[in-house]
């Protein structure tokens, strides 16, 4: 169970990280803060590219930072946008690989929560590693 103070911390970290977003094309900043089950928090922002599809989203930035630092279990992710935008399908699938039941908190850039649900709510019947066994 994640305490309210922890949620607030994740949202504030996501907001701060959104300020590092590299967004010359969309001008749409996104920030994410992903908490591993050991309590470590990994942040991410979106990083765009002149070759548009090369862009990486904030959520996947945070996830690859975490996995490359040895974490594979997560309990919560906070994602902030200016208008409550929700994670794209690619990010949902990539997060689902590691923690289908993690809590997903969406908030705006003022910290107002717009959605609080589980990843499996966002990606019902998702494709799992077990499908390949
Ligand atoms: N974006 C994210 O960072 N996360 C999402 O889940 C949705 C979209 C970014 C990608 C791009 O830099 C900008 O938002 C507009 O699509």
mmCIF file of N, CA and C and ligand atoms in Angstrom:
data_model
loop_
_atom_site.group_PDB
_atom_site.id
_atom_site.type_symbol
_atom_site.label_atom_id
_atom_site.label_comp_id
_atom_site.label_asym_id
_atom_site.label_seq_id
_atom_site.Cartn_x
_atom_site.Cartn_y
_atom_site.Cartn_z
ATOM 1 N N UNK A 1 0.849 -1.197 0.000
ATOM 2 C CA UNK A 1 0.000 0.000 0.000
ATOM 3 C C UNK A 1 0.882 1.245 0.000
ATOM 4 N N UNK A 2 0.629 2.118 -0.942
ATOM 5 C CA UNK A 2 1.426 3.333 -1.038
ATOM 6 C C UNK A 2 0.752 4.452 -0.253
ATOM 7 N N UNK A 3 1.500 5.106 0.612
ATOM 8 C CA UNK A 3 0.933 6.187 1.424
ATOM 9 C C UNK A 3 0.770 7.457 0.590
ATOM 10 N N UNK A 4 -0.136 8.304 1.047
ATOM 11 C CA UNK A 4 -0.427 9.537 0.308
ATOM 12 C C UNK A 4 0.819 10.412 0.153
ATOM 13 N N UNK A 5 1.656 10.447 1.186
ATOM 14 C CA UNK A 5 2.881 11.259 1.110
ATOM 15 C C UNK A 5 3.814 10.736 0.026
ATOM 16 N N UNK A 6 3.845 9.412 -0.137
ATOM 17 C CA UNK A 6 4.691 8.814 -1.182
ATOM 18 C C UNK A 6 4.153 9.169 -2.566
ATOM 19 N N UNK A 7 2.846 9.151 -2.705
ATOM 20 C CA UNK A 7 2.224 9.513 -3.979
ATOM 21 C C UNK A 7 2.558 10.965 -4.317
ATOM 22 N N UNK A 8 2.441 11.813 -3.308
ATOM 23 C CA UNK A 8 2.729 13.238 -3.519
ATOM 24 C C UNK A 8 4.188 13.435 -3.938
ATOM 25 N N UNK A 9 5.084 12.674 -3.320
ATOM 26 C CA UNK A 9 6.503 12.777 -3.679
ATOM 27 C C UNK A 9 6.723 12.348 -5.126
ATOM 28 N N UNK A 10 6.090 11.255 -5.524
ATOM 29 C CA UNK A 10 6.241 10.783 -6.914
ATOM 30 C C UNK A 10 5.728 11.834 -7.900
ATOM 31 N N UNK A 11 4.589 12.419 -7.580
ATOM 32 C CA UNK A 11 4.021 13.437 -8.481
ATOM 33 C C UNK A 11 4.960 14.639 -8.580
ATOM 34 N N UNK A 12 5.482 15.070 -7.458
ATOM 35 C CA UNK A 12 6.385 16.239 -7.487
ATOM 36 C C UNK A 12 7.670 15.926 -8.254
ATOM 37 N N UNK A 13 8.192 14.721 -8.115
ATOM 38 C CA UNK A 13 9.387 14.332 -8.879
ATOM 39 C C UNK A 13 9.085 14.289 -10.375
ATOM 40 N N UNK A 14 7.897 13.775 -10.709
ATOM 41 C CA UNK A 14 7.501 13.718 -12.125
ATOM 42 C C UNK A 14 7.356 15.131 -12.695
ATOM 43 N N UNK A 15 6.769 16.029 -11.919
ATOM 44 C CA UNK A 15 6.619 17.421 -12.379
ATOM 45 C C UNK A 15 7.994 18.047 -12.602
ATOM 46 N N UNK A 16 8.894 17.861 -11.654
ATOM 47 C CA UNK A 16 10.247 18.442 -11.791
ATOM 48 C C UNK A 16 10.945 17.876 -13.019
ATOM 49 N N UNK A 17 10.798 16.582 -13.236
ATOM 50 C CA UNK A 17 11.481 15.944 -14.365
ATOM 51 C C UNK A 17 10.875 16.359 -15.699
ATOM 52 N N UNK A 18 9.594 16.672 -15.714
ATOM 53 C CA UNK A 18 8.958 17.117 -16.963
ATOM 54 C C UNK A 18 9.620 18.392 -17.485
ATOM 55 N N UNK A 19 10.261 19.110 -16.596
ATOM 56 C CA UNK A 19 10.929 20.351 -17.027
ATOM 57 C C UNK A 19 12.193 20.068 -17.835
ATOM 58 N N UNK A 20 12.643 18.824 -17.798
ATOM 59 C CA UNK A 20 13.804 18.436 -18.620
ATOM 60 C C UNK A 20 13.392 17.856 -19.967
ATOM 61 N N UNK A 21 12.100 17.763 -20.201
ATOM 62 C CA UNK A 21 11.625 17.163 -21.462
ATOM 63 C C UNK A 21 12.257 17.886 -22.658
ATOM 64 N N UNK A 22 12.693 17.087 -23.627
ATOM 65 C CA UNK A 22 13.238 17.646 -24.879
ATOM 66 C C UNK A 22 12.118 17.543 -25.914
ATOM 67 N N UNK A 23 11.438 18.649 -26.142
ATOM 68 C CA UNK A 23 10.167 18.608 -26.883
ATOM 69 C C UNK A 23 10.063 19.731 -27.928
ATOM 70 N N UNK A 24 11.081 19.868 -28.802
ATOM 71 C CA UNK A 24 11.020 20.960 -29.775
ATOM 72 C C UNK A 24 9.902 20.789 -30.804
ATOM 73 N N UNK A 25 9.331 19.604 -30.925
ATOM 74 C CA UNK A 25 8.337 19.348 -31.975
ATOM 75 C C UNK A 25 6.913 19.392 -31.427
ATOM 76 N N UNK A 26 6.656 18.684 -30.355
ATOM 77 C CA UNK A 26 5.282 18.661 -29.817
ATOM 78 C C UNK A 26 5.024 19.773 -28.804
ATOM 79 N N UNK A 27 6.068 20.229 -28.143
ATOM 80 C CA UNK A 27 5.905 21.197 -27.034
ATOM 81 C C UNK A 27 4.962 20.641 -25.965
ATOM 82 N N UNK A 28 5.012 19.329 -25.788
ATOM 83 C CA UNK A 28 4.132 18.657 -24.831
ATOM 84 C C UNK A 28 4.999 17.922 -23.809
ATOM 85 N N UNK A 29 5.265 18.568 -22.681
ATOM 86 C CA UNK A 29 6.136 17.921 -21.693
ATOM 87 C C UNK A 29 5.434 16.803 -20.937
ATOM 88 N N UNK A 30 6.161 15.737 -20.713
ATOM 89 C CA UNK A 30 5.674 14.615 -19.903
ATOM 90 C C UNK A 30 6.773 14.261 -18.903
ATOM 91 N N UNK A 31 6.368 14.002 -17.676
ATOM 92 C CA UNK A 31 7.310 13.554 -16.652
ATOM 93 C C UNK A 31 6.785 12.295 -15.998
ATOM 94 N N UNK A 32 7.694 11.416 -15.614
ATOM 95 C CA UNK A 32 7.297 10.172 -14.949
ATOM 96 C C UNK A 32 8.210 9.922 -13.760
ATOM 97 N N UNK A 33 7.647 9.299 -12.734
ATOM 98 C CA UNK A 33 8.442 8.836 -11.589
ATOM 99 C C UNK A 33 7.962 7.428 -11.258
ATOM 100 N N UNK A 34 8.883 6.492 -11.368
ATOM 101 C CA UNK A 34 8.587 5.064 -11.234
ATOM 102 C C UNK A 34 9.261 4.551 -9.972
ATOM 103 N N UNK A 35 8.472 3.946 -9.089
ATOM 104 C CA UNK A 35 9.055 3.454 -7.838
ATOM 105 C C UNK A 35 9.216 1.944 -7.859
ATOM 106 N N UNK A 36 10.440 1.522 -7.633
ATOM 107 C CA UNK A 36 10.729 0.089 -7.507
ATOM 108 C C UNK A 36 10.272 -0.383 -6.133
ATOM 109 N N UNK A 37 10.082 -1.702 -6.005
ATOM 110 C CA UNK A 37 9.570 -2.225 -4.733
ATOM 111 C C UNK A 37 10.581 -2.071 -3.597
ATOM 112 N N UNK A 38 11.839 -1.797 -3.924
ATOM 113 C CA UNK A 38 12.815 -1.527 -2.859
ATOM 114 C C UNK A 38 12.797 -0.055 -2.444
ATOM 115 N N UNK A 39 11.902 0.723 -3.041
ATOM 116 C CA UNK A 39 11.758 2.124 -2.655
ATOM 117 C C UNK A 39 12.521 3.104 -3.537
ATOM 118 N N UNK A 40 13.406 2.590 -4.377
ATOM 119 C CA UNK A 40 14.162 3.486 -5.258
ATOM 120 C C UNK A 40 13.236 4.079 -6.311
ATOM 121 N N UNK A 41 13.428 5.357 -6.579
ATOM 122 C CA UNK A 41 12.578 6.050 -7.558
ATOM 123 C C UNK A 41 13.413 6.427 -8.773
ATOM 124 N N UNK A 42 12.872 6.132 -9.948
ATOM 125 C CA UNK A 42 13.533 6.471 -11.210
ATOM 126 C C UNK A 42 12.621 7.428 -11.972
ATOM 127 N N UNK A 43 13.197 8.514 -12.434
ATOM 128 C CA UNK A 43 12.407 9.518 -13.146
ATOM 129 C C UNK A 43 12.703 9.457 -14.640
ATOM 130 N N UNK A 44 11.803 10.037 -15.418
ATOM 131 C CA UNK A 44 12.014 10.094 -16.866
ATOM 132 C C UNK A 44 11.211 11.222 -17.482
ATOM 133 N N UNK A 45 11.676 11.680 -18.629
ATOM 134 C CA UNK A 45 10.925 12.670 -19.408
ATOM 135 C C UNK A 45 10.900 12.193 -20.855
ATOM 136 N N UNK A 46 10.072 12.815 -21.665
ATOM 137 C CA UNK A 46 10.077 12.470 -23.083
ATOM 138 C C UNK A 46 11.246 13.168 -23.778
ATOM 139 N N UNK A 47 11.844 12.448 -24.707
ATOM 140 C CA UNK A 47 12.998 12.950 -25.465
ATOM 141 C C UNK A 47 12.673 12.759 -26.941
ATOM 142 N N UNK A 48 12.392 13.867 -27.610
ATOM 143 C CA UNK A 48 11.962 13.797 -29.009
ATOM 144 C C UNK A 48 13.163 13.802 -29.952
ATOM 145 N N UNK A 49 12.854 13.571 -31.235
ATOM 146 C CA UNK A 49 13.901 13.473 -32.240
ATOM 147 C C UNK A 49 13.363 14.023 -33.556
ATOM 148 N N UNK A 50 14.261 14.609 -34.349
ATOM 149 C CA UNK A 50 13.867 15.142 -35.654
ATOM 150 C C UNK A 50 13.282 14.052 -36.543
ATOM 151 N N UNK A 51 13.704 12.817 -36.321
ATOM 152 C CA UNK A 51 13.047 11.669 -36.949
ATOM 153 C C UNK A 51 11.964 11.231 -35.959
ATOM 154 N N UNK A 52 10.759 11.746 -36.131
ATOM 155 C CA UNK A 52 9.737 11.722 -35.078
ATOM 156 C C UNK A 52 9.540 10.383 -34.365
ATOM 157 N N UNK A 53 9.474 9.247 -35.090
ATOM 158 C CA UNK A 53 9.187 7.982 -34.377
ATOM 159 C C UNK A 53 10.301 7.541 -33.437
ATOM 160 N N UNK A 54 11.445 8.148 -33.551
ATOM 161 C CA UNK A 54 12.570 7.787 -32.684
ATOM 162 C C UNK A 54 12.332 8.280 -31.253
ATOM 163 N N UNK A 55 11.416 9.203 -31.096
ATOM 164 C CA UNK A 55 11.079 9.762 -29.778
ATOM 165 C C UNK A 55 10.835 8.669 -28.744
ATOM 166 N N UNK A 56 11.328 8.913 -27.522
ATOM 167 C CA UNK A 56 10.990 8.003 -26.415
ATOM 168 C C UNK A 56 10.130 8.754 -25.406
ATOM 169 N N UNK A 57 9.132 8.070 -24.896
ATOM 170 C CA UNK A 57 8.203 8.656 -23.929
ATOM 171 C C UNK A 57 8.850 8.696 -22.539
ATOM 172 N N UNK A 58 8.246 9.518 -21.683
ATOM 173 C CA UNK A 58 8.734 9.670 -20.312
ATOM 174 C C UNK A 58 8.697 8.352 -19.540
ATOM 175 N N UNK A 59 7.622 7.588 -19.715
ATOM 176 C CA UNK A 59 7.469 6.359 -18.947
ATOM 177 C C UNK A 59 8.552 5.342 -19.309
ATOM 178 N N UNK A 60 8.827 5.227 -20.606
ATOM 179 C CA UNK A 60 9.858 4.257 -21.012
ATOM 180 C C UNK A 60 11.254 4.746 -20.644
ATOM 181 N N UNK A 61 11.456 6.053 -20.638
ATOM 182 C CA UNK A 61 12.743 6.566 -20.160
ATOM 183 C C UNK A 61 12.971 6.118 -18.721
ATOM 184 N N UNK A 62 11.952 6.309 -17.881
ATOM 185 C CA UNK A 62 12.087 5.917 -16.472
ATOM 186 C C UNK A 62 12.295 4.407 -16.351
ATOM 187 N N UNK A 63 11.544 3.644 -17.136
ATOM 188 C CA UNK A 63 11.650 2.178 -17.032
ATOM 189 C C UNK A 63 13.031 1.680 -17.452
ATOM 190 N N UNK A 64 13.549 2.178 -18.542
ATOM 191 C CA UNK A 64 14.856 1.661 -18.979
ATOM 192 C C UNK A 64 15.971 2.110 -18.031
ATOM 193 N N UNK A 65 15.804 3.281 -17.428
ATOM 194 C CA UNK A 65 16.769 3.678 -16.396
ATOM 195 C C UNK A 65 16.739 2.675 -15.248
ATOM 196 N N UNK A 66 15.538 2.310 -14.818
ATOM 197 C CA UNK A 66 15.395 1.405 -13.675
ATOM 198 C C UNK A 66 15.935 0.009 -13.989
ATOM 199 N N UNK A 67 15.532 -0.526 -15.129
ATOM 200 C CA UNK A 67 15.968 -1.892 -15.469
ATOM 201 C C UNK A 67 17.480 -1.928 -15.654
ATOM 202 N N UNK A 68 18.030 -0.879 -16.244
ATOM 203 C CA UNK A 68 19.485 -0.874 -16.446
ATOM 204 C C UNK A 68 20.237 -0.682 -15.144
ATOM 205 N N UNK A 69 19.533 -0.271 -14.090
ATOM 206 C CA UNK A 69 20.138 -0.184 -12.756
ATOM 207 C C UNK A 69 19.760 -1.399 -11.901
ATOM 208 N N UNK A 70 19.200 -2.431 -12.540
ATOM 209 C CA UNK A 70 19.006 -3.696 -11.836
ATOM 210 C C UNK A 70 17.649 -3.902 -11.190
ATOM 211 N N UNK A 71 16.696 -2.986 -11.424
ATOM 212 C CA UNK A 71 15.360 -3.155 -10.827
ATOM 213 C C UNK A 71 14.402 -3.737 -11.858
ATOM 214 N N UNK A 72 13.601 -4.697 -11.401
ATOM 215 C CA UNK A 72 12.605 -5.318 -12.286
ATOM 216 C C UNK A 72 11.238 -5.432 -11.632
ATOM 217 N N UNK A 73 11.126 -4.980 -10.410
ATOM 218 C CA UNK A 73 9.836 -5.040 -9.699
ATOM 219 C C UNK A 73 9.443 -3.618 -9.307
ATOM 220 N N UNK A 74 8.214 -3.260 -9.607
ATOM 221 C CA UNK A 74 7.757 -1.888 -9.409
ATOM 222 C C UNK A 74 6.379 -1.894 -8.776
ATOM 223 N N UNK A 75 6.112 -0.865 -7.949
ATOM 224 C CA UNK A 75 4.759 -0.796 -7.367
ATOM 225 C C UNK A 75 3.940 0.385 -7.836
ATOM 226 N N UNK A 76 4.601 1.466 -8.255
ATOM 227 C CA UNK A 76 3.819 2.660 -8.606
ATOM 228 C C UNK A 76 4.546 3.474 -9.666
ATOM 229 N N UNK A 77 3.754 4.073 -10.573
ATOM 230 C CA UNK A 77 4.308 5.081 -11.465
ATOM 231 C C UNK A 77 3.385 6.297 -11.444
ATOM 232 N N UNK A 78 3.990 7.472 -11.357
ATOM 233 C CA UNK A 78 3.243 8.723 -11.508
ATOM 234 C C UNK A 78 3.641 9.332 -12.845
ATOM 235 N N UNK A 79 2.659 9.771 -13.589
ATOM 236 C CA UNK A 79 2.896 10.395 -14.899
ATOM 237 C C UNK A 79 2.169 11.730 -14.918
ATOM 238 N N UNK A 80 2.886 12.767 -15.302
ATOM 239 C CA UNK A 80 2.251 14.090 -15.340
ATOM 240 C C UNK A 80 2.307 14.678 -16.745
ATOM 241 N N UNK A 81 1.214 15.314 -17.106
ATOM 242 C CA UNK A 81 1.111 16.071 -18.352
ATOM 243 C C UNK A 81 0.281 17.316 -18.033
ATOM 244 N N UNK A 82 0.189 18.238 -18.976
ATOM 245 C CA UNK A 82 -0.569 19.445 -18.654
ATOM 246 C C UNK A 82 -2.073 19.211 -18.604
ATOM 247 N N UNK A 83 -2.532 18.094 -19.156
ATOM 248 C CA UNK A 83 -3.980 17.901 -19.262
ATOM 249 C C UNK A 83 -4.425 16.470 -18.993
ATOM 250 N N UNK A 84 -3.655 15.752 -18.198
ATOM 251 C CA UNK A 84 -4.081 14.406 -17.800
ATOM 252 C C UNK A 84 -3.922 13.350 -18.878
ATOM 253 N N UNK A 85 -3.071 13.623 -19.860
ATOM 254 C CA UNK A 85 -2.813 12.642 -20.925
ATOM 255 C C UNK A 85 -2.370 11.320 -20.331
ATOM 256 N N UNK A 86 -2.813 10.228 -20.902
ATOM 257 C CA UNK A 86 -2.499 8.927 -20.310
ATOM 258 C C UNK A 86 -1.467 8.171 -21.151
ATOM 259 N N UNK A 87 -0.767 7.221 -20.535
ATOM 260 C CA UNK A 87 0.340 6.525 -21.206
ATOM 261 C C UNK A 87 -0.067 5.889 -22.537
ATOM 262 N N UNK A 88 0.782 6.004 -23.507
ATOM 263 C CA UNK A 88 0.505 5.422 -24.827
ATOM 264 C C UNK A 88 0.553 3.894 -24.743
ATOM 265 N N UNK A 89 0.076 3.245 -25.763
ATOM 266 C CA UNK A 89 0.012 1.791 -25.773
ATOM 267 C C UNK A 89 1.372 1.130 -25.650
ATOM 268 N N UNK A 90 2.365 1.744 -26.282
ATOM 269 C CA UNK A 90 3.708 1.156 -26.225
ATOM 270 C C UNK A 90 4.237 1.176 -24.786
ATOM 271 N N UNK A 91 4.011 2.282 -24.092
ATOM 272 C CA UNK A 91 4.463 2.380 -22.698
ATOM 273 C C UNK A 91 3.692 1.420 -21.804
ATOM 274 N N UNK A 92 2.391 1.316 -22.028
ATOM 275 C CA UNK A 92 1.595 0.376 -21.223
ATOM 276 C C UNK A 92 2.160 -1.041 -21.355
ATOM 277 N N UNK A 93 2.427 -1.441 -22.587
ATOM 278 C CA UNK A 93 2.927 -2.788 -22.818
ATOM 279 C C UNK A 93 4.304 -2.988 -22.187
ATOM 280 N N UNK A 94 5.153 -1.994 -22.290
ATOM 281 C CA UNK A 94 6.518 -2.165 -21.766
ATOM 282 C C UNK A 94 6.507 -2.247 -20.241
ATOM 283 N N UNK A 95 5.661 -1.432 -19.604
ATOM 284 C CA UNK A 95 5.548 -1.500 -18.145
ATOM 285 C C UNK A 95 4.919 -2.826 -17.715
ATOM 286 N N UNK A 96 3.952 -3.302 -18.478
ATOM 287 C CA UNK A 96 3.192 -4.526 -18.169
ATOM 288 C C UNK A 96 4.097 -5.746 -18.071
ATOM 289 N N UNK A 97 5.163 -5.733 -18.825
ATOM 290 C CA UNK A 97 6.145 -6.827 -18.802
ATOM 291 C C UNK A 97 6.641 -7.090 -17.380
ATOM 292 N N UNK A 98 6.804 -6.015 -16.614
ATOM 293 C CA UNK A 98 7.440 -6.118 -15.302
ATOM 294 C C UNK A 98 6.449 -6.071 -14.141
ATOM 295 N N UNK A 99 5.375 -5.316 -14.292
ATOM 296 C CA UNK A 99 4.491 -5.110 -13.133
ATOM 297 C C UNK A 99 3.064 -4.819 -13.570
ATOM 298 N N UNK A 100 2.342 -5.860 -14.003
ATOM 299 C CA UNK A 100 0.987 -5.627 -14.514
ATOM 300 C C UNK A 100 0.034 -5.032 -13.492
ATOM 301 N N UNK A 101 0.318 -5.259 -12.218
ATOM 302 C CA UNK A 101 -0.607 -4.751 -11.199
ATOM 303 C C UNK A 101 -0.120 -3.459 -10.555
ATOM 304 N N UNK A 102 0.906 -2.852 -11.107
ATOM 305 C CA UNK A 102 1.385 -1.622 -10.470
ATOM 306 C C UNK A 102 0.314 -0.542 -10.515
ATOM 307 N N UNK A 103 0.421 0.365 -9.553
ATOM 308 C CA UNK A 103 -0.517 1.488 -9.484
ATOM 309 C C UNK A 103 -0.058 2.578 -10.443
ATOM 310 N N UNK A 104 -0.999 3.141 -11.152
ATOM 311 C CA UNK A 104 -0.702 4.222 -12.103
ATOM 312 C C UNK A 104 -1.453 5.471 -11.654
ATOM 313 N N UNK A 105 -0.682 6.514 -11.385
ATOM 314 C CA UNK A 105 -1.269 7.790 -10.974
ATOM 315 C C UNK A 105 -1.017 8.795 -12.089
ATOM 316 N N UNK A 106 -2.059 9.368 -12.619
ATOM 317 C CA UNK A 106 -1.904 10.444 -13.604
ATOM 318 C C UNK A 106 -2.266 11.758 -12.926
ATOM 319 N N UNK A 107 -1.497 12.785 -13.266
ATOM 320 C CA UNK A 107 -1.758 14.094 -12.655
ATOM 321 C C UNK A 107 -1.414 15.186 -13.654
ATOM 322 N N UNK A 108 -1.920 16.379 -13.374
ATOM 323 C CA UNK A 108 -1.545 17.521 -14.213
ATOM 324 C C UNK A 108 -0.309 18.203 -13.629
ATOM 325 N N UNK A 109 0.126 19.257 -14.271
ATOM 326 C CA UNK A 109 1.388 19.893 -13.871
ATOM 327 C C UNK A 109 1.251 20.711 -12.587
ATOM 328 N N UNK A 110 0.018 20.817 -12.078
ATOM 329 C CA UNK A 110 -0.196 21.447 -10.764
ATOM 330 C C UNK A 110 -0.293 20.382 -9.668
ATOM 331 N N UNK A 111 -0.213 19.125 -10.065
ATOM 332 C CA UNK A 111 -0.253 18.044 -9.084
ATOM 333 C C UNK A 111 -1.640 17.502 -8.807
ATOM 334 N N UNK A 112 -2.628 17.950 -9.548
ATOM 335 C CA UNK A 112 -3.986 17.419 -9.356
ATOM 336 C C UNK A 112 -4.106 16.039 -10.005
ATOM 337 N N UNK A 113 -4.523 15.053 -9.245
ATOM 338 C CA UNK A 113 -4.656 13.689 -9.765
ATOM 339 C C UNK A 113 -5.885 13.592 -10.669
ATOM 340 N N UNK A 114 -5.659 13.036 -11.864
ATOM 341 C CA UNK A 114 -6.769 12.886 -12.820
ATOM 342 C C UNK A 114 -7.184 11.422 -12.973
ATOM 343 N N UNK A 115 -6.297 10.507 -12.597
ATOM 344 C CA UNK A 115 -6.640 9.081 -12.663
ATOM 345 C C UNK A 115 -5.747 8.316 -11.693
ATOM 346 N N UNK A 116 -6.336 7.347 -11.018
ATOM 347 C CA UNK A 116 -5.600 6.500 -10.071
ATOM 348 C C UNK A 116 -6.143 5.086 -10.286
ATOM 349 N N UNK A 117 -5.342 4.245 -10.932
ATOM 350 C CA UNK A 117 -5.853 2.913 -11.284
ATOM 351 C C UNK A 117 -4.674 1.939 -11.333
ATOM 352 N N UNK A 118 -4.932 0.729 -11.775
ATOM 353 C CA UNK A 118 -3.830 -0.226 -11.932
ATOM 354 C C UNK A 118 -3.452 -0.299 -13.411
ATOM 355 N N UNK A 119 -2.237 -0.767 -13.663
ATOM 356 C CA UNK A 119 -1.790 -0.893 -15.054
ATOM 357 C C UNK A 119 -2.689 -1.860 -15.817
ATOM 358 N N UNK A 120 -3.158 -2.911 -15.144
ATOM 359 C CA UNK A 120 -4.027 -3.862 -15.853
ATOM 360 C C UNK A 120 -5.389 -3.252 -16.183
ATOM 361 N N UNK A 121 -5.773 -2.185 -15.468
ATOM 362 C CA UNK A 121 -6.972 -1.450 -15.888
ATOM 363 C C UNK A 121 -6.721 -0.733 -17.220
ATOM 364 N N UNK A 122 -5.485 -0.228 -17.372
ATOM 365 C CA UNK A 122 -5.143 0.500 -18.605
ATOM 366 C C UNK A 122 -4.862 -0.460 -19.764
ATOM 367 N N UNK A 123 -4.430 -1.671 -19.423
ATOM 368 C CA UNK A 123 -4.092 -2.646 -20.469
ATOM 369 C C UNK A 123 -4.720 -4.004 -20.132
ATOM 370 N N UNK A 124 -6.039 -4.107 -20.267
ATOM 371 C CA UNK A 124 -6.682 -5.378 -19.955
ATOM 372 C C UNK A 124 -6.270 -6.458 -20.948
ATOM 373 N N UNK A 125 -6.139 -7.681 -20.446
ATOM 374 C CA UNK A 125 -5.786 -8.822 -21.301
ATOM 375 C C UNK A 125 -4.462 -8.586 -22.036
ATOM 376 N N UNK A 126 -3.524 -7.941 -21.362
ATOM 377 C CA UNK A 126 -2.231 -7.645 -22.001
ATOM 378 C C UNK A 126 -1.425 -8.896 -22.292
ATOM 379 N N UNK A 127 -0.530 -8.761 -23.215
ATOM 380 C CA UNK A 127 0.367 -9.869 -23.581
ATOM 381 C C UNK A 127 1.460 -9.985 -22.530
ATOM 382 N N UNK A 128 1.648 -11.223 -22.014
ATOM 383 C CA UNK A 128 2.576 -11.444 -20.899
ATOM 384 C C UNK A 128 3.740 -12.327 -21.333
ATOM 385 N N UNK A 129 4.846 -12.237 -20.593
ATOM 386 C CA UNK A 129 5.983 -13.114 -20.889
ATOM 387 C C UNK A 129 5.574 -14.587 -20.879
ATOM 388 N N UNK A 130 4.605 -14.930 -20.003
ATOM 389 C CA UNK A 130 4.179 -16.329 -19.871
ATOM 390 C C UNK A 130 3.564 -16.858 -21.176
ATOM 391 N N UNK A 131 3.088 -15.956 -22.021
ATOM 392 C CA UNK A 131 2.515 -16.407 -23.288
ATOM 393 C C UNK A 131 3.563 -17.036 -24.192
ATOM 394 N N UNK A 132 4.810 -16.760 -23.913
ATOM 395 C CA UNK A 132 5.875 -17.297 -24.754
ATOM 396 C C UNK A 132 6.439 -18.606 -24.215
ATOM 397 N N UNK A 133 5.926 -19.063 -23.056
ATOM 398 C CA UNK A 133 6.479 -20.290 -22.465
ATOM 399 C C UNK A 133 5.967 -21.514 -23.199
HETATM 400 N N1 LIG B 1 4.433 11.054 -24.677
HETATM 401 C C1 LIG B 1 4.961 10.521 -23.527
HETATM 402 O O1 LIG B 1 6.036 10.916 -23.080
HETATM 403 N N2 LIG B 1 4.264 9.545 -22.901
HETATM 404 C C2 LIG B 1 3.092 9.018 -23.363
HETATM 405 O O2 LIG B 1 2.666 7.987 -22.889
HETATM 406 C C3 LIG B 1 2.354 9.725 -24.427
HETATM 407 C C4 LIG B 1 3.190 10.617 -25.272
HETATM 408 C C5 LIG B 1 5.191 12.099 -25.370
HETATM 409 C C6 LIG B 1 5.788 11.653 -26.674
HETATM 410 C C7 LIG B 1 5.939 12.984 -27.381
HETATM 411 O O3 LIG B 1 7.184 13.552 -27.026
HETATM 412 C C8 LIG B 1 4.819 13.836 -26.847
HETATM 413 O O4 LIG B 1 4.361 13.195 -25.675
HETATM 414 C C9 LIG B 1 3.656 13.997 -27.800
HETATM 415 O O5 LIG B 1 3.241 12.778 -28.302
#
